[in-house]
Amino acid sequence: MDVPSVGTRGEAPWKKMSAEELENQYSPSKWVIQMRPEEALETYLQIGIEGTGAFSQGVGLSVSTVKLCMDRTSGTWCVQVTGEPAQWPSWLGLSCSVSFCSKDESAFMVEVLTAQGVAVVIVGYDIAPRGTLDQMVDQVTRSVAFVQRQHPRNEGIYLCGHSAGAHLTAMMLLANWTKFGVTPNLKGFFLLSGIYDLEPIVFTSNNALLHLTLEDAQRNSPQLLVALTQPADPTCHVQVIVGQHDSPEFQRQSREFYQALCRGGWKASFEELYNVDHFEIIENLTQKDDVLTQIILKTIFQKF
């Protein structure tokens, strides 16, 4: 899908918003169309719990968890790999409107993938306030490197993240893999309803736990850096996807990040999914015939 240019870069639209409007723009639950905002997180959390439970009972523990932990005695990193699903990629817990996460509701979307023979790994990390954003990015980076070392003959690694998880996934485009002694065989990225310029977050209630400074936000904003980074593999396909009923700010961020990818020479595409909101875009991955599910499967199996 072609995305029209937004024109020359001037003052970002969010800087002209009132504090209340900025808060609304970065509160996805306020943009759902089928229920009241206060019902949104509870409803989708329950969907996740029930879906994950049904999946686990049906196929057993077939989804791996990779989590990086610091050994406080030796000061070295250790890796935990288990057979149970870990937390949904996000920065924060249920107290924040950005996303929600727990190992108990994160595997509901993988059944259609494992049914097709796709090996799925869910990355866990320390969310705020326990972990800083820098630490989250580092833990995810180390986890991806670990997967590559464990499976050096893989046919391709595809990374997918939703909301704040899309931001962490996008940061993998900027990773210095030589630092970790391995170059992951990254073949595709699926960035779902993400945030790629973190500066607006500094001025919302989401920052009460993140404690981001402007410097932190700029250092961790792929929007500002991806056009300056050369793709390690020019065939790697980065797909930026947003819901029709995501907030205007989430839609703007997705469009502008796609444009930044194109300026940087990345193989990128943009898709706005019809008639889905911020939560439905990920919930619908339980359906084999869902548009996004088919995009992911076709990309993995190179059917485009």
Coordinates of C-alpha atoms in Angstrom, one line a residue:
M1 CA 0.0 0.0 0.0
D2 CA 1.4 3.4 -1.0
V3 CA 1.6 6.0 1.7
P4 CA 1.3 9.6 0.7
S5 CA 4.1 11.9 1.8
V6 CA 3.4 13.9 5.0
G7 CA 5.5 16.8 3.6
T8 CA 8.6 18.3 4.9
R9 CA 9.5 17.8 8.5
G10 CA 8.4 20.6 10.7
E11 CA 7.0 20.8 14.2
A12 CA 5.5 17.4 15.1
P13 CA 1.6 17.5 15.3
W14 CA 1.6 16.2 18.8
K15 CA 3.5 19.3 20.1
K16 CA 0.5 21.4 19.3
M17 CA -1.9 19.2 21.3
S18 CA -3.1 19.9 24.8
A19 CA -2.0 17.6 27.6
E20 CA -5.4 16.0 27.6
E21 CA -5.4 15.3 23.9
L22 CA -1.9 14.0 23.9
E23 CA -2.9 11.6 26.7
N24 CA -5.9 10.4 24.7
Q25 CA -3.8 9.9 21.6
Y26 CA -1.5 7.5 23.4
S27 CA -4.2 5.7 25.3
P28 CA -5.3 2.9 22.9
S29 CA -8.2 1.7 25.1
K30 CA -9.9 5.1 24.4
W31 CA -10.1 4.4 20.7
V32 CA -11.8 1.0 20.7
I33 CA -15.2 1.1 18.9
Q34 CA -17.1 -1.9 20.3
M35 CA -17.0 -1.2 24.0
R36 CA -16.3 1.5 26.6
P37 CA -12.6 2.3 27.3
E38 CA -12.7 0.9 30.8
E39 CA -13.9 -2.4 29.5
A40 CA -11.2 -2.8 26.8
L41 CA -8.2 -3.9 28.7
E42 CA -10.2 -6.3 30.9
T43 CA -11.9 -7.8 27.9
Y44 CA -8.8 -8.4 25.8
L45 CA -6.9 -9.7 28.9
Q46 CA -9.6 -12.3 29.4
I47 CA -9.5 -13.3 25.7
G48 CA -5.7 -13.8 26.1
I49 CA -6.0 -15.9 29.2
E50 CA -8.7 -18.1 27.8
G51 CA -7.0 -18.5 24.4
T52 CA -3.7 -19.3 25.9
G53 CA -5.2 -21.9 28.2
A54 CA -7.0 -23.6 25.4
F55 CA -3.8 -23.6 23.3
S56 CA -1.7 -25.0 26.1
Q57 CA -4.2 -27.8 26.8
G58 CA -4.4 -28.7 23.1
V59 CA -0.8 -28.9 22.2
G60 CA 1.2 -28.9 25.4
L61 CA 4.1 -26.6 26.1
S62 CA 5.4 -26.1 22.6
V63 CA 6.2 -22.4 22.8
S64 CA 9.6 -21.5 24.1
T65 CA 10.5 -18.7 26.4
V66 CA 13.8 -16.9 26.2
K67 CA 14.6 -14.6 29.1
L68 CA 17.9 -12.8 29.9
C69 CA 18.7 -12.4 33.6
M70 CA 21.6 -10.9 35.4
D71 CA 23.4 -13.2 37.9
R72 CA 23.9 -10.7 40.7
T73 CA 26.7 -12.7 42.2
S74 CA 29.0 -13.0 39.2
G75 CA 27.7 -10.0 37.3
T76 CA 27.2 -12.1 34.2
W77 CA 24.2 -12.7 32.0
C78 CA 22.4 -16.0 32.2
V79 CA 19.6 -17.3 29.9
Q80 CA 16.4 -19.0 31.0
V81 CA 14.8 -21.1 28.4
T82 CA 11.5 -22.8 29.4
G83 CA 8.6 -24.5 27.6
E84 CA 6.0 -22.0 28.8
P85 CA 5.0 -18.8 27.2
A86 CA 6.4 -15.5 28.5
Q87 CA 5.1 -12.0 28.6
W88 CA 3.5 -10.2 25.7
P89 CA 6.1 -7.7 24.4
S90 CA 5.4 -4.4 26.1
W91 CA 7.0 -1.8 28.3
L92 CA 4.5 -1.8 31.1
G93 CA 1.9 -3.8 33.0
L94 CA -1.8 -3.6 33.3
S95 CA -1.7 -0.3 35.2
C96 CA -0.8 1.5 31.9
S97 CA -2.9 1.9 28.8
V98 CA -0.1 1.2 26.4
S99 CA -0.3 -2.5 26.5
F100 CA -0.6 -5.5 28.8
C101 CA 1.6 -8.4 29.4
S102 CA 1.9 -11.7 31.3
K103 CA 3.1 -15.2 30.5
D104 CA -0.4 -16.3 31.2
E105 CA -2.1 -14.6 28.2
S106 CA 0.6 -14.4 25.5
A107 CA 0.5 -17.7 23.6
F108 CA -3.1 -17.4 22.3
M109 CA -1.9 -16.0 18.9
V110 CA 0.6 -18.7 18.0
E111 CA -1.5 -21.7 17.3
V112 CA -2.0 -21.0 13.7
L113 CA 1.8 -20.6 13.3
T114 CA 2.8 -23.8 15.1
A115 CA 0.2 -25.7 13.2
Q116 CA 2.1 -24.8 10.0
G117 CA 5.4 -26.0 11.5
V118 CA 6.7 -22.6 12.6
A119 CA 8.8 -22.7 15.8
V120 CA 7.8 -19.8 18.0
V121 CA 9.9 -18.2 20.7
I122 CA 8.4 -15.5 23.0
V123 CA 10.9 -13.2 24.6
G124 CA 10.6 -12.2 28.2
Y125 CA 12.3 -9.2 29.8
D126 CA 12.0 -6.9 32.8
I127 CA 9.2 -4.4 32.3
A128 CA 8.9 -1.0 33.9
P129 CA 9.4 0.0 36.6
R130 CA 11.8 -2.9 37.4
G131 CA 13.6 -2.5 34.0
T132 CA 14.6 0.7 32.2
L133 CA 13.9 1.0 28.5
D134 CA 17.7 0.6 27.7
Q135 CA 17.7 -2.6 29.7
M136 CA 14.6 -3.9 27.8
V137 CA 16.2 -3.2 24.5
D138 CA 19.4 -4.9 25.6
Q139 CA 17.6 -8.0 26.9
V140 CA 15.6 -8.4 23.7
T141 CA 18.8 -8.0 21.6
R142 CA 20.7 -10.6 23.7
S143 CA 17.7 -12.9 23.4
V144 CA 17.6 -12.7 19.6
A145 CA 21.4 -13.4 19.5
F146 CA 20.9 -16.4 21.8
V147 CA 18.2 -17.9 19.5
Q148 CA 20.6 -17.6 16.6
R149 CA 23.4 -19.3 18.5
Q150 CA 21.2 -22.1 19.6
H151 CA 19.8 -22.6 16.1
P152 CA 22.6 -21.5 13.7
R153 CA 21.1 -23.4 10.8
N154 CA 17.6 -21.8 11.0
E155 CA 15.9 -21.0 7.8
G156 CA 15.1 -17.4 8.9
I157 CA 14.1 -15.5 12.0
Y158 CA 11.0 -13.3 11.9
L159 CA 10.4 -10.8 14.6
C160 CA 6.9 -9.6 15.5
G161 CA 5.9 -7.0 18.1
H162 CA 2.7 -5.2 19.0
S163 CA 2.3 -1.7 20.4
A164 CA 5.3 -0.9 22.6
G165 CA 6.5 -4.4 21.6
A166 CA 6.6 -3.1 18.0
H167 CA 9.0 -0.4 19.2
L168 CA 11.3 -3.0 20.9
T169 CA 11.2 -5.1 17.7
A170 CA 12.0 -2.1 15.5
M171 CA 15.1 -1.4 17.7
M172 CA 16.5 -4.7 16.5
L173 CA 16.9 -3.0 13.1
L174 CA 19.6 -0.9 14.8
A175 CA 21.3 -3.5 16.9
N176 CA 25.1 -3.8 16.7
W177 CA 25.3 -7.6 16.4
T178 CA 29.1 -7.7 16.3
K179 CA 29.0 -6.8 19.9
F180 CA 27.3 -10.2 20.6
G181 CA 29.5 -12.2 18.3
V182 CA 26.7 -13.4 16.0
T183 CA 24.6 -12.0 13.2
P184 CA 21.0 -13.3 13.4
N185 CA 19.5 -14.6 10.2
L186 CA 16.7 -12.0 10.2
K187 CA 14.4 -12.3 7.3
G188 CA 11.3 -10.3 8.3
F189 CA 9.8 -7.9 10.8
F190 CA 6.1 -7.4 11.6
L191 CA 5.6 -4.1 13.4
L192 CA 2.0 -3.9 14.6
S193 CA 0.4 -0.6 15.8
G194 CA 3.8 0.6 17.2
I195 CA 5.4 3.7 18.5
Y196 CA 8.7 4.7 16.9
D197 CA 9.3 8.2 18.2
L198 CA 9.3 8.1 22.0
E199 CA 9.5 11.8 22.7
P200 CA 5.6 12.2 23.0
I201 CA 5.6 9.4 25.7
V202 CA 7.8 11.6 27.9
F203 CA 4.9 14.0 28.3
T204 CA 2.2 11.4 29.1
S205 CA 1.3 9.4 32.2
N206 CA 3.0 6.4 30.7
N207 CA 6.3 8.0 31.7
A208 CA 5.4 7.7 35.4
L209 CA 7.0 4.2 35.4
L210 CA 9.3 4.5 32.5
H211 CA 11.1 7.6 33.8
L212 CA 12.3 8.6 30.3
T213 CA 14.4 11.7 29.8
L214 CA 14.4 13.4 26.4
E215 CA 17.8 11.9 25.8
D216 CA 16.5 8.4 26.7
A217 CA 13.7 8.9 24.3
Q218 CA 15.9 10.1 21.4
R219 CA 18.4 7.3 21.9
N220 CA 15.6 4.7 21.8
S221 CA 13.6 6.2 18.9
P222 CA 14.1 4.1 15.7
Q223 CA 12.3 6.9 13.8
L224 CA 15.3 9.1 14.3
L225 CA 17.9 6.5 13.4
V226 CA 16.7 3.9 11.0
A227 CA 17.2 6.1 7.9
L228 CA 20.9 6.4 8.9
T229 CA 21.4 2.6 9.3
Q230 CA 22.2 0.3 6.4
P231 CA 20.3 -2.9 6.2
A232 CA 22.5 -5.9 7.1
D233 CA 20.4 -8.0 4.7
P234 CA 18.7 -6.0 1.9
T235 CA 16.2 -8.8 1.4
C236 CA 14.9 -8.5 4.9
H237 CA 11.3 -7.3 4.7
V238 CA 10.0 -4.8 7.3
Q239 CA 6.2 -4.6 7.4
V240 CA 4.7 -1.7 9.2
I241 CA 1.1 -2.4 10.0
V242 CA -1.6 -0.3 11.8
G243 CA -5.3 -0.6 12.5
Q244 CA -7.9 1.6 10.8
H245 CA -9.2 2.5 14.3
D246 CA -5.8 3.1 16.0
S247 CA -5.5 6.7 17.2
P248 CA -4.4 9.3 14.6
E249 CA -1.0 9.5 16.5
F250 CA -0.4 5.8 16.2
Q251 CA -1.3 6.0 12.5
R252 CA 1.0 8.9 11.9
Q253 CA 3.9 7.2 13.7
S254 CA 3.4 4.1 11.5
R255 CA 3.3 6.1 8.3
E256 CA 6.3 8.2 9.2
F257 CA 8.4 5.2 10.3
Y258 CA 7.6 3.5 7.0
Q259 CA 8.8 6.6 5.1
A260 CA 12.0 6.6 7.2
L261 CA 12.6 3.0 6.3
C262 CA 12.2 3.8 2.6
R263 CA 14.6 6.7 2.9
G264 CA 17.2 4.4 4.5
G265 CA 16.9 1.8 1.6
W266 CA 15.1 -0.9 3.6
K267 CA 12.7 -3.3 1.9
A268 CA 9.6 -2.0 3.6
S269 CA 5.8 -2.0 3.1
F270 CA 2.9 -0.4 4.9
E271 CA -0.5 -1.8 5.5
E272 CA -3.6 -0.3 7.3
L273 CA -5.9 -3.1 8.3
Y274 CA -9.5 -2.3 7.7
N275 CA -12.0 -2.1 10.6
V276 CA -9.7 -3.2 13.5
D277 CA -8.6 -1.3 16.5
H278 CA -5.4 -1.4 18.6
F279 CA -6.4 -4.7 20.4
E280 CA -8.3 -6.5 17.6
I281 CA -5.2 -6.3 15.4
I282 CA -3.5 -8.8 17.7
E283 CA -6.5 -10.7 18.9
N284 CA -7.4 -11.7 15.3
L285 CA -4.2 -13.7 15.0
T286 CA -6.1 -16.6 16.5
Q287 CA -7.9 -16.8 13.1
K288 CA -6.1 -18.7 10.3
D289 CA -8.0 -16.7 7.6
D290 CA -7.3 -13.3 9.2
V291 CA -5.6 -10.8 6.9
L292 CA -2.7 -10.3 9.2
T293 CA -2.3 -14.0 9.9
Q294 CA -2.1 -14.6 6.2
I295 CA 0.5 -11.8 5.7
I296 CA 2.7 -13.4 8.3
L297 CA 2.4 -17.0 7.0
K298 CA 2.9 -15.9 3.4
T299 CA 6.0 -13.9 4.3
I300 CA 7.5 -16.8 6.3
F301 CA 6.8 -19.3 3.5
Q302 CA 7.8 -16.8 0.8
K303 CA 4.4 -17.0 -1.1
F304 CA 4.4 -13.4 -2.1

